[in-house]
mmCIF file of C-alpha atoms in Angstrom:
data_model
loop_
_atom_site.group_PDB
_atom_site.id
_atom_site.type_symbol
_atom_site.label_atom_id
_atom_site.label_comp_id
_atom_site.label_asym_id
_atom_site.label_seq_id
_atom_site.Cartn_x
_atom_site.Cartn_y
_atom_site.Cartn_z
ATOM 1 C CA MET A 1145 -29.975 -25.641 -35.225
ATOM 2 C CA ALA A 1146 -26.397 -23.535 -34.504
ATOM 3 C CA ARG A 1147 -26.649 -24.755 -30.380
ATOM 4 C CA LEU A 1148 -28.109 -28.112 -31.514
ATOM 5 C CA MET A 1149 -25.402 -29.844 -34.716
ATOM 6 C CA PRO A 1150 -22.101 -28.665 -31.780
ATOM 7 C CA THR A 1151 -23.661 -30.578 -29.093
ATOM 8 C CA LEU A 1152 -24.795 -32.908 -32.725
ATOM 9 C CA ALA A 1153 -21.812 -34.175 -32.529
ATOM 10 C CA ALA A 1154 -19.555 -34.407 -29.510
ATOM 11 C CA THR A 1155 -22.019 -37.997 -28.030
ATOM 12 C CA ASP A 1156 -24.495 -39.098 -31.058
ATOM 13 C CA HIS A 1157 -22.098 -41.777 -32.533
ATOM 14 C CA LEU A 1158 -22.047 -43.246 -28.728
ATOM 15 C CA PRO A 1159 -24.445 -46.438 -28.707
ATOM 16 C CA ALA A 1160 -28.116 -45.587 -26.788
ATOM 17 C CA ASP A 1161 -28.081 -45.246 -23.269
ATOM 18 C CA TRP A 1162 -31.520 -46.815 -22.745
ATOM 19 C CA ARG A 1163 -32.656 -43.364 -20.347
ATOM 20 C CA ASP A 1164 -32.842 -41.179 -23.544
ATOM 21 C CA LEU A 1165 -34.528 -44.317 -25.600
ATOM 22 C CA PHE A 1166 -37.299 -44.280 -22.505
ATOM 23 C CA ALA A 1167 -37.430 -40.602 -22.483
ATOM 24 C CA LEU A 1168 -38.024 -40.027 -26.147
ATOM 25 C CA THR A 1169 -41.658 -42.285 -25.154
ATOM 26 C CA LYS A 1170 -42.523 -38.972 -22.419
ATOM 27 C CA PRO A 1171 -43.082 -41.272 -20.044
ATOM 28 C CA ARG A 1172 -45.424 -38.633 -17.959
ATOM 29 C CA VAL A 1173 -47.891 -37.642 -20.723
ATOM 30 C CA MET A 1174 -47.750 -41.578 -20.631
ATOM 31 C CA THR A 1175 -49.158 -41.550 -17.636
ATOM 32 C CA LEU A 1176 -51.654 -39.295 -18.481
ATOM 33 C CA VAL A 1177 -53.072 -41.952 -21.400
ATOM 34 C CA VAL A 1178 -52.555 -45.168 -19.359
ATOM 35 C CA PHE A 1179 -54.745 -44.212 -16.760
ATOM 36 C CA THR A 1180 -57.556 -43.072 -19.279
ATOM 37 C CA GLY A 1181 -56.995 -45.906 -20.975
ATOM 38 C CA LEU A 1182 -57.427 -48.038 -18.063
ATOM 39 C CA ALA A 1183 -60.323 -46.269 -17.192
ATOM 40 C CA GLY A 1184 -62.008 -47.179 -20.710
ATOM 41 C CA LEU A 1185 -61.257 -50.335 -20.181
ATOM 42 C CA LEU A 1186 -62.718 -50.589 -16.690
ATOM 43 C CA ALA A 1187 -66.070 -49.479 -17.401
ATOM 44 C CA ALA A 1188 -66.973 -51.196 -19.842
ATOM 45 C CA PRO A 1189 -69.537 -53.933 -19.208
ATOM 46 C CA GLY A 1190 -68.392 -57.212 -19.397
ATOM 47 C CA HIS A 1191 -65.689 -59.035 -17.959
ATOM 48 C CA MET A 1192 -62.617 -59.571 -19.599
ATOM 49 C CA ASN A 1193 -59.474 -61.569 -18.960
ATOM 50 C CA PRO A 1194 -57.545 -60.147 -16.723
ATOM 51 C CA VAL A 1195 -53.561 -61.084 -19.297
ATOM 52 C CA LEU A 1196 -55.654 -59.492 -22.073
ATOM 53 C CA ALA A 1197 -56.475 -56.553 -20.592
ATOM 54 C CA PHE A 1198 -52.910 -55.907 -19.349
ATOM 55 C CA THR A 1199 -51.945 -56.623 -22.782
ATOM 56 C CA ALA A 1200 -54.490 -53.948 -24.349
ATOM 57 C CA VAL A 1201 -53.374 -51.265 -21.873
ATOM 58 C CA LEU A 1202 -49.366 -52.251 -22.091
ATOM 59 C CA CYS A 1203 -49.308 -51.951 -26.269
ATOM 60 C CA ILE A 1204 -51.918 -48.329 -26.020
ATOM 61 C CA ALA A 1205 -49.023 -47.209 -23.863
ATOM 62 C CA LEU A 1206 -46.266 -48.459 -26.152
ATOM 63 C CA GLY A 1207 -48.710 -46.816 -28.964
ATOM 64 C CA ALA A 1208 -47.985 -44.012 -26.969
ATOM 65 C CA GLY A 1209 -44.928 -44.115 -26.262
ATOM 66 C CA GLY A 1210 -43.810 -45.227 -29.880
ATOM 67 C CA ALA A 1211 -46.311 -41.985 -31.555
ATOM 68 C CA ALA A 1212 -44.545 -39.600 -28.431
ATOM 69 C CA ALA A 1213 -40.914 -41.138 -30.223
ATOM 70 C CA LEU A 1214 -41.785 -40.232 -33.478
ATOM 71 C CA ASN A 1215 -43.418 -37.175 -31.857
ATOM 72 C CA MET A 1216 -39.505 -36.141 -31.144
ATOM 73 C CA TRP A 1217 -37.672 -37.067 -34.100
ATOM 74 C CA TYR A 1218 -39.437 -34.500 -36.406
ATOM 75 C CA GLU A 1219 -39.521 -32.071 -33.836
ATOM 76 C CA ALA A 1220 -36.192 -31.825 -33.120
ATOM 77 C CA ASP A 1221 -34.998 -28.545 -34.812
ATOM 78 C CA LEU A 1222 -37.909 -27.566 -32.744
ATOM 79 C CA ASP A 1223 -37.004 -28.505 -29.582
ATOM 80 C CA ALA A 1224 -33.548 -27.388 -30.020
ATOM 81 C CA GLN A 1225 -34.981 -23.782 -29.860
ATOM 82 C CA MET A 1226 -36.788 -23.812 -26.841
ATOM 83 C CA ARG A 1227 -36.430 -24.184 -22.531
ATOM 84 C CA ARG A 1228 -38.324 -26.997 -22.274
ATOM 85 C CA THR A 1229 -37.243 -29.040 -24.333
ATOM 86 C CA GLU A 1230 -33.486 -28.500 -25.357
ATOM 87 C CA SER A 1231 -32.949 -30.829 -22.848
ATOM 88 C CA ARG A 1232 -34.423 -33.764 -24.908
ATOM 89 C CA PRO A 1233 -32.643 -36.640 -25.283
ATOM 90 C CA LEU A 1234 -32.135 -35.406 -29.176
ATOM 91 C CA PRO A 1235 -31.904 -32.011 -29.967
ATOM 92 C CA ALA A 1236 -29.206 -32.360 -26.547
ATOM 93 C CA GLY A 1237 -26.732 -34.277 -28.587
ATOM 94 C CA ARG A 1238 -27.561 -38.053 -26.669
ATOM 95 C CA LEU A 1239 -28.999 -39.720 -29.076
ATOM 96 C CA ASN A 1240 -29.067 -40.597 -33.277
ATOM 97 C CA ARG A 1241 -31.277 -39.455 -35.308
ATOM 98 C CA GLN A 1242 -32.006 -42.797 -36.865
ATOM 99 C CA THR A 1243 -31.913 -45.105 -33.525
ATOM 100 C CA ALA A 1244 -34.083 -42.585 -32.172
ATOM 101 C CA LEU A 1245 -37.319 -43.094 -35.631
ATOM 102 C CA HIS A 1246 -35.574 -46.595 -35.214
ATOM 103 C CA PHE A 1247 -36.776 -46.612 -31.410
ATOM 104 C CA ALA A 1248 -40.425 -45.653 -32.275
ATOM 105 C CA VAL A 1249 -41.296 -47.170 -35.489
ATOM 106 C CA GLY A 1250 -40.624 -50.265 -34.266
ATOM 107 C CA LEU A 1251 -42.765 -49.005 -30.921
ATOM 108 C CA SER A 1252 -45.822 -48.129 -32.518
ATOM 109 C CA ALA A 1253 -45.794 -51.390 -35.045
ATOM 110 C CA THR A 1254 -45.159 -54.008 -31.304
ATOM 111 C CA SER A 1255 -47.949 -52.275 -30.082
ATOM 112 C CA VAL A 1256 -50.867 -52.554 -32.728
ATOM 113 C CA VAL A 1257 -49.525 -56.590 -33.998
ATOM 114 C CA LEU A 1258 -49.941 -56.636 -30.123
ATOM 115 C CA MET A 1259 -53.326 -55.461 -29.632
ATOM 116 C CA ASP A 1260 -54.606 -57.650 -32.660
ATOM 117 C CA LEU A 1261 -53.199 -60.604 -31.129
ATOM 118 C CA ALA A 1262 -54.572 -59.493 -28.057
ATOM 119 C CA ALA A 1263 -57.840 -57.935 -28.242
ATOM 120 C CA ASN A 1264 -59.355 -57.162 -31.233
ATOM 121 C CA HIS A 1265 -59.422 -56.079 -34.859
ATOM 122 C CA LEU A 1266 -61.054 -52.449 -34.417
ATOM 123 C CA ALA A 1267 -58.657 -51.777 -31.278
ATOM 124 C CA ALA A 1268 -56.189 -52.742 -32.593
ATOM 125 C CA LEU A 1269 -56.967 -49.963 -36.043
ATOM 126 C CA ILE A 1270 -57.883 -46.998 -34.323
ATOM 127 C CA LEU A 1271 -54.951 -47.949 -32.061
ATOM 128 C CA ALA A 1272 -52.806 -47.585 -35.213
ATOM 129 C CA PHE A 1273 -55.369 -44.874 -36.368
ATOM 130 C CA SER A 1274 -54.423 -42.933 -32.893
ATOM 131 C CA ILE A 1275 -50.923 -43.363 -33.856
ATOM 132 C CA PHE A 1276 -50.911 -41.851 -37.850
ATOM 133 C CA PHE A 1277 -52.746 -38.695 -36.256
ATOM 134 C CA TYR A 1278 -50.103 -37.769 -33.876
ATOM 135 C CA ALA A 1279 -47.089 -38.253 -35.627
ATOM 136 C CA VAL A 1280 -48.480 -37.574 -38.591
ATOM 137 C CA ILE A 1281 -51.260 -35.099 -38.323
ATOM 138 C CA TYR A 1282 -50.873 -32.911 -35.268
ATOM 139 C CA THR A 1283 -47.442 -33.262 -35.628
ATOM 140 C CA VAL A 1284 -46.218 -32.808 -38.896
ATOM 141 C CA TRP A 1285 -49.252 -31.370 -40.947
ATOM 142 C CA LEU A 1286 -51.096 -29.040 -38.116
ATOM 143 C CA LYS A 1287 -48.519 -27.949 -35.851
ATOM 144 C CA ARG A 1288 -46.466 -25.544 -37.857
ATOM 145 C CA ARG A 1289 -48.702 -24.050 -39.621
ATOM 146 C CA THR A 1290 -52.150 -23.501 -37.718
ATOM 147 C CA PRO A 1291 -53.111 -21.620 -34.618
ATOM 148 C CA GLN A 1292 -56.434 -24.044 -34.369
ATOM 149 C CA ASN A 1293 -53.081 -26.913 -34.245
ATOM 150 C CA ILE A 1294 -54.425 -27.922 -30.220
ATOM 151 C CA VAL A 1295 -58.072 -27.982 -31.386
ATOM 152 C CA ILE A 1296 -57.655 -31.035 -33.768
ATOM 153 C CA GLY A 1297 -54.132 -32.355 -32.544
ATOM 154 C CA GLY A 1298 -56.071 -32.810 -29.300
ATOM 155 C CA ALA A 1299 -58.140 -35.639 -31.143
ATOM 156 C CA ALA A 1300 -54.511 -37.851 -30.768
ATOM 157 C CA GLY A 1301 -55.402 -37.592 -26.784
ATOM 158 C CA ALA A 1302 -58.325 -38.806 -26.785
ATOM 159 C CA PHE A 1303 -58.279 -41.590 -28.097
ATOM 160 C CA PRO A 1304 -57.292 -43.869 -24.959
ATOM 161 C CA PRO A 1305 -60.282 -44.635 -23.065
ATOM 162 C CA LEU A 1306 -62.127 -45.727 -26.615
ATOM 163 C CA ILE A 1307 -59.558 -48.043 -27.501
ATOM 164 C CA GLY A 1308 -59.664 -49.538 -23.491
ATOM 165 C CA TRP A 1309 -62.815 -49.743 -23.955
ATOM 166 C CA VAL A 1310 -63.589 -51.084 -27.750
ATOM 167 C CA ALA A 1311 -60.987 -53.477 -26.827
ATOM 168 C CA ALA A 1312 -62.482 -54.948 -24.050
ATOM 169 C CA THR A 1313 -66.043 -54.865 -25.982
ATOM 170 C CA GLY A 1314 -65.168 -54.981 -29.449
ATOM 171 C CA GLN A 1315 -68.057 -51.885 -30.084
ATOM 172 C CA ILE A 1316 -68.027 -48.673 -29.836
ATOM 173 C CA GLU A 1317 -70.729 -47.431 -28.158
ATOM 174 C CA LEU A 1318 -71.607 -43.367 -26.653
ATOM 175 C CA LEU A 1319 -70.691 -43.430 -23.641
ATOM 176 C CA PRO A 1320 -67.007 -43.558 -24.525
ATOM 177 C CA THR A 1321 -68.065 -41.883 -27.562
ATOM 178 C CA LEU A 1322 -68.657 -39.184 -24.763
ATOM 179 C CA LEU A 1323 -65.159 -39.643 -23.202
ATOM 180 C CA PHE A 1324 -63.347 -38.459 -25.873
ATOM 181 C CA LEU A 1325 -65.435 -36.014 -26.706
ATOM 182 C CA LEU A 1326 -64.782 -35.250 -22.768
ATOM 183 C CA ILE A 1327 -60.799 -35.095 -23.321
ATOM 184 C CA PHE A 1328 -60.331 -33.506 -26.586
ATOM 185 C CA LEU A 1329 -62.557 -30.563 -25.899
ATOM 186 C CA TRP A 1330 -60.477 -30.552 -22.197
ATOM 187 C CA THR A 1331 -57.308 -30.555 -24.164
ATOM 188 C CA PRO A 1332 -57.263 -26.701 -25.498
ATOM 189 C CA PRO A 1333 -58.054 -24.801 -22.393
ATOM 190 C CA HIS A 1334 -55.742 -27.198 -20.516
ATOM 191 C CA PHE A 1335 -52.440 -26.653 -23.205
ATOM 192 C CA TRP A 1336 -53.719 -22.694 -23.566
ATOM 193 C CA SER A 1337 -53.603 -22.448 -20.112
ATOM 194 C CA LEU A 1338 -49.873 -23.415 -20.427
ATOM 195 C CA SER A 1339 -49.148 -21.653 -24.098
ATOM 196 C CA LEU A 1340 -49.898 -18.311 -22.418
ATOM 197 C CA PHE A 1341 -47.037 -18.629 -20.338
ATOM 198 C CA VAL A 1342 -45.228 -19.996 -21.909
ATOM 199 C CA ARG A 1343 -45.386 -18.010 -24.552
ATOM 200 C CA SER A 1344 -42.307 -16.534 -25.357
ATOM 201 C CA ASP A 1345 -41.370 -19.682 -26.384
ATOM 202 C CA TYR A 1346 -43.022 -20.982 -28.864
ATOM 203 C CA ALA A 1347 -42.818 -17.086 -29.875
ATOM 204 C CA LYS A 1348 -39.333 -17.679 -30.276
ATOM 205 C CA ALA A 1349 -39.723 -21.047 -32.223
ATOM 206 C CA GLY A 1350 -41.933 -19.892 -34.577
ATOM 207 C CA VAL A 1351 -45.231 -21.965 -33.341
ATOM 208 C CA PRO A 1352 -48.418 -20.730 -33.519
ATOM 209 C CA MET A 1353 -49.964 -20.764 -31.160
ATOM 210 C CA LEU A 1354 -52.554 -19.338 -30.293
ATOM 211 C CA PRO A 1355 -51.607 -16.826 -27.384
ATOM 212 C CA VAL A 1356 -48.499 -15.697 -29.906
ATOM 213 C CA VAL A 1357 -51.192 -15.043 -33.221
ATOM 214 C CA ALA A 1358 -54.567 -13.964 -31.524
ATOM 215 C CA GLY A 1359 -52.356 -12.750 -28.022
ATOM 216 C CA ILE A 1360 -53.789 -13.742 -24.663
ATOM 217 C CA ALA A 1361 -56.546 -12.790 -25.010
ATOM 218 C CA ASN A 1362 -57.835 -13.557 -27.484
ATOM 219 C CA THR A 1363 -56.365 -16.848 -26.025
ATOM 220 C CA ARG A 1364 -58.146 -16.328 -23.070
ATOM 221 C CA GLN A 1365 -61.844 -16.050 -23.951
ATOM 222 C CA GLN A 1366 -61.094 -19.440 -26.166
ATOM 223 C CA VAL A 1367 -60.001 -21.303 -22.957
ATOM 224 C CA PHE A 1368 -63.271 -20.321 -21.661
ATOM 225 C CA ILE A 1369 -65.296 -20.509 -24.307
ATOM 226 C CA TYR A 1370 -64.177 -24.291 -24.885
ATOM 227 C CA SER A 1371 -64.343 -25.102 -20.931
ATOM 228 C CA LEU A 1372 -68.132 -24.561 -21.601
ATOM 229 C CA PRO A 1373 -68.653 -28.311 -24.493
ATOM 230 C CA MET A 1374 -66.678 -29.460 -22.199
ATOM 231 C CA ALA A 1375 -68.811 -29.268 -19.048
ATOM 232 C CA ALA A 1376 -71.557 -30.432 -21.564
ATOM 233 C CA ALA A 1377 -69.493 -33.498 -22.205
ATOM 234 C CA ALA A 1378 -68.117 -33.761 -19.281
ATOM 235 C CA ILE A 1379 -71.866 -33.958 -16.577
ATOM 236 C CA ALA A 1380 -73.825 -35.528 -19.792
ATOM 237 C CA PRO A 1381 -72.988 -39.121 -18.827
ATOM 238 C CA TRP A 1382 -74.806 -39.093 -15.742
ATOM 239 C CA PRO A 1383 -78.199 -37.666 -17.187
ATOM 240 C CA LEU A 1384 -77.971 -39.770 -20.109
ATOM 241 C CA GLY A 1385 -78.163 -43.375 -17.365
ATOM 242 C CA LEU A 1386 -74.619 -44.033 -18.891
ATOM 243 C CA THR A 1387 -72.640 -43.070 -15.624
ATOM 244 C CA GLY A 1388 -74.853 -44.028 -12.012
ATOM 245 C CA ALA A 1389 -73.820 -40.984 -9.138
ATOM 246 C CA VAL A 1390 -70.524 -41.593 -8.022
ATOM 247 C CA TYR A 1391 -69.227 -40.763 -11.620
ATOM 248 C CA GLY A 1392 -72.697 -37.861 -11.371
ATOM 249 C CA LEU A 1393 -71.372 -35.972 -8.631
ATOM 250 C CA VAL A 1394 -67.578 -36.685 -9.147
ATOM 251 C CA ALA A 1395 -68.433 -34.765 -12.608
ATOM 252 C CA THR A 1396 -70.697 -32.399 -11.797
ATOM 253 C CA ALA A 1397 -68.131 -30.921 -8.504
ATOM 254 C CA LEU A 1398 -65.093 -30.690 -10.503
ATOM 255 C CA THR A 1399 -66.156 -29.514 -13.716
ATOM 256 C CA GLY A 1400 -67.704 -26.059 -11.477
ATOM 257 C CA VAL A 1401 -64.713 -25.517 -9.770
ATOM 258 C CA PHE A 1402 -62.952 -26.037 -13.380
ATOM 259 C CA LEU A 1403 -65.417 -23.430 -15.046
ATOM 260 C CA LEU A 1404 -64.482 -21.078 -11.695
ATOM 261 C CA LEU A 1405 -61.041 -21.585 -12.371
ATOM 262 C CA ALA A 1406 -61.431 -21.363 -16.837
ATOM 263 C CA ALA A 1407 -63.577 -18.322 -15.782
ATOM 264 C CA ALA A 1408 -60.767 -16.212 -13.183
ATOM 265 C CA VAL A 1409 -58.096 -16.566 -16.326
ATOM 266 C CA LEU A 1410 -60.597 -15.744 -18.683
ATOM 267 C CA VAL A 1411 -61.064 -12.214 -15.912
ATOM 268 C CA SER A 1412 -57.177 -11.907 -14.875
ATOM 269 C CA ARG A 1413 -55.568 -8.960 -17.045
ATOM 270 C CA THR A 1414 -52.244 -10.275 -16.418
ATOM 271 C CA THR A 1415 -48.487 -10.078 -19.468
ATOM 272 C CA GLU A 1416 -46.284 -11.014 -17.649
ATOM 273 C CA PRO A 1417 -46.089 -14.733 -17.394
ATOM 274 C CA ALA A 1418 -44.025 -15.305 -13.392
ATOM 275 C CA GLU A 1419 -47.477 -13.324 -12.644
ATOM 276 C CA MET A 1420 -49.911 -15.416 -15.044
ATOM 277 C CA ARG A 1421 -51.566 -17.332 -11.522
ATOM 278 C CA ALA A 1422 -54.713 -17.963 -12.750
ATOM 279 C CA GLU A 1423 -53.202 -19.572 -15.362
ATOM 280 C CA LYS A 1424 -50.985 -22.020 -14.088
ATOM 281 C CA ARG A 1425 -53.473 -22.506 -11.212
ATOM 282 C CA LEU A 1426 -56.011 -24.123 -14.554
ATOM 283 C CA PHE A 1427 -53.267 -25.828 -16.326
ATOM 284 C CA ALA A 1428 -52.618 -27.001 -13.368
ATOM 285 C CA PHE A 1429 -56.604 -28.428 -12.077
ATOM 286 C CA SER A 1430 -57.164 -29.454 -15.621
ATOM 287 C CA ILE A 1431 -54.414 -32.577 -14.497
ATOM 288 C CA VAL A 1432 -56.267 -33.373 -11.308
ATOM 289 C CA TYR A 1433 -59.287 -32.970 -12.894
ATOM 290 C CA LEU A 1434 -58.987 -35.376 -15.764
ATOM 291 C CA PHE A 1435 -57.835 -38.317 -13.656
ATOM 292 C CA ALA A 1436 -60.363 -38.029 -11.019
ATOM 293 C CA LEU A 1437 -62.984 -37.106 -13.676
ATOM 294 C CA PHE A 1438 -61.270 -41.463 -14.829
ATOM 295 C CA GLY A 1439 -61.329 -42.167 -12.132
ATOM 296 C CA ALA A 1440 -64.923 -41.512 -11.146
ATOM 297 C CA VAL A 1441 -65.457 -43.315 -14.559
ATOM 298 C CA ALA A 1442 -64.056 -46.688 -13.689
ATOM 299 C CA ALA A 1443 -64.921 -46.657 -9.738
ATOM 300 C CA ASP A 1444 -68.677 -45.566 -10.374
ATOM 301 C CA ARG A 1445 -68.942 -49.255 -12.717
ATOM 302 C CA TRP A 1446 -66.663 -51.066 -10.459
ATOM 303 C CA PHE A 1447 -68.998 -48.915 -7.572
ATOM 304 C CA PRO A 1448 -71.649 -48.314 -8.175
ATOM 305 C CA LEU A 1449 -73.737 -46.321 -4.821
ATOM 306 C CA MET B 1152 -18.977 -33.053 -16.163
ATOM 307 C CA THR B 1153 -17.364 -35.211 -18.800
ATOM 308 C CA ASP B 1154 -17.162 -39.170 -18.095
ATOM 309 C CA PRO B 1155 -13.457 -39.627 -17.459
ATOM 310 C CA ARG B 1156 -13.192 -43.096 -19.009
ATOM 311 C CA SER B 1157 -12.122 -42.957 -22.644
ATOM 312 C CA ASP B 1158 -14.901 -43.616 -25.732
ATOM 313 C CA ASP B 1159 -13.862 -47.550 -26.149
ATOM 314 C CA GLU B 1160 -15.476 -48.085 -22.391
ATOM 315 C CA ILE B 1161 -18.035 -46.438 -23.173
ATOM 316 C CA VAL B 1162 -19.123 -47.987 -26.094
ATOM 317 C CA ARG B 1163 -18.482 -50.695 -24.544
ATOM 318 C CA SER B 1164 -20.046 -50.253 -21.598
ATOM 319 C CA ARG B 1165 -23.380 -49.462 -23.323
ATOM 320 C CA GLN B 1166 -22.542 -52.616 -26.050
ATOM 321 C CA ARG B 1167 -22.829 -54.117 -22.766
ATOM 322 C CA SER B 1168 -26.218 -52.722 -21.268
ATOM 323 C CA GLY B 1169 -27.882 -52.275 -24.011
ATOM 324 C CA ALA B 1170 -27.264 -56.085 -25.338
ATOM 325 C CA ARG B 1171 -28.771 -56.907 -21.613
ATOM 326 C CA ALA B 1172 -32.288 -54.459 -22.019
ATOM 327 C CA THR B 1173 -32.586 -56.182 -25.888
ATOM 328 C CA ALA B 1174 -32.180 -60.061 -23.825
ATOM 329 C CA ILE B 1175 -34.325 -59.173 -20.965
ATOM 330 C CA LEU B 1176 -37.287 -57.823 -23.272
ATOM 331 C CA LEU B 1177 -37.315 -60.657 -25.187
ATOM 332 C CA VAL B 1178 -38.081 -62.983 -23.004
ATOM 333 C CA LEU B 1179 -40.051 -60.822 -21.231
ATOM 334 C CA PHE B 1180 -42.282 -60.226 -25.595
ATOM 335 C CA VAL B 1181 -42.096 -64.239 -25.600
ATOM 336 C CA ILE B 1182 -43.534 -64.530 -22.126
ATOM 337 C CA LEU B 1183 -46.492 -62.372 -23.073
ATOM 338 C CA VAL B 1184 -47.450 -63.735 -26.520
ATOM 339 C CA PHE B 1185 -47.740 -67.332 -24.238
ATOM 340 C CA ALA B 1186 -49.374 -65.665 -22.093
ATOM 341 C CA ILE B 1187 -51.486 -64.012 -24.224
ATOM 342 C CA THR B 1188 -51.772 -67.699 -26.196
ATOM 343 C CA ILE B 1189 -53.363 -69.637 -23.770
ATOM 344 C CA ALA B 1190 -55.956 -66.921 -22.237
ATOM 345 C CA LYS B 1191 -57.070 -66.529 -25.338
ATOM 346 C CA LEU B 1192 -57.279 -70.480 -25.561
ATOM 347 C CA THR B 1193 -58.936 -70.627 -22.204
ATOM 348 C CA VAL B 1194 -61.474 -67.527 -23.348
ATOM 349 C CA ASN B 1195 -61.916 -68.979 -26.730
ATOM 350 C CA ARG B 1196 -63.385 -72.389 -25.017
#
């Protein structure tokens, strides 16, 4: 906090720069959210008017941006203590806290109202709940209290495909539920592999991430353990007849690679972050994996074998 | 690297770009709501 105050005093009286407001929405994370939401919408049966489909995806993006901005507004003190996040607009003092809060609430409310207007009540309700879940349940309640923060908080990032599907059909069905489960179970191995090699940052900020609280070996075991039900959720839509061979083959092959990389993390013994190649490989692959699986689920519906 | 302009100039330039961005977003919002209304009418016909 001591580092935060002088910089804050220097520039936070200036009107906001749009680039700083844009950075509040975590645009890189939003890419994955938009992609999975779009995939959920495209995988749904039936045909949705292109304008309404575009608006639904836009609302998912705005909602994710609003939730991310609420997260950054609440965590400015925490972000100031970690190298990875200290240059964000609020801890760096480029943006006024009140402006950030107004922007976050405005974006969140607009996304829900527009979703209700363009799609249906259920999609708007799930979108509102996902914003509440990320901003309040995860950010305010869980993140600083329990090492299980990632497990439960992972649900927040799992909503977009469900919202996309519900926007198109108005109903919750088994396939989008499995896609929700896939992201929910994917989040712990994805995030814990990252937190293994940036654990000193979390320790410094006092965030009870699993590697900080339970140790490196235990985290590696948990990464592998969570990868198993994730693999089941990823492959299940094919044998259950919910998707065709396009998705089935892609999911089976890539899940096999994911499990191999998770096994490499399990047997890794290094404790030096710079040498944690297995963890970095799994983290990088996990992003490609999710993009590929959601690309495949949409491709399977439009270009079946 | 410090900005050579005075605080007043920076404030005015940011206010101008903020007003421009708000105007563009409002116009886009109105167009979007109009397009949604037309699309809904088409779907419900």
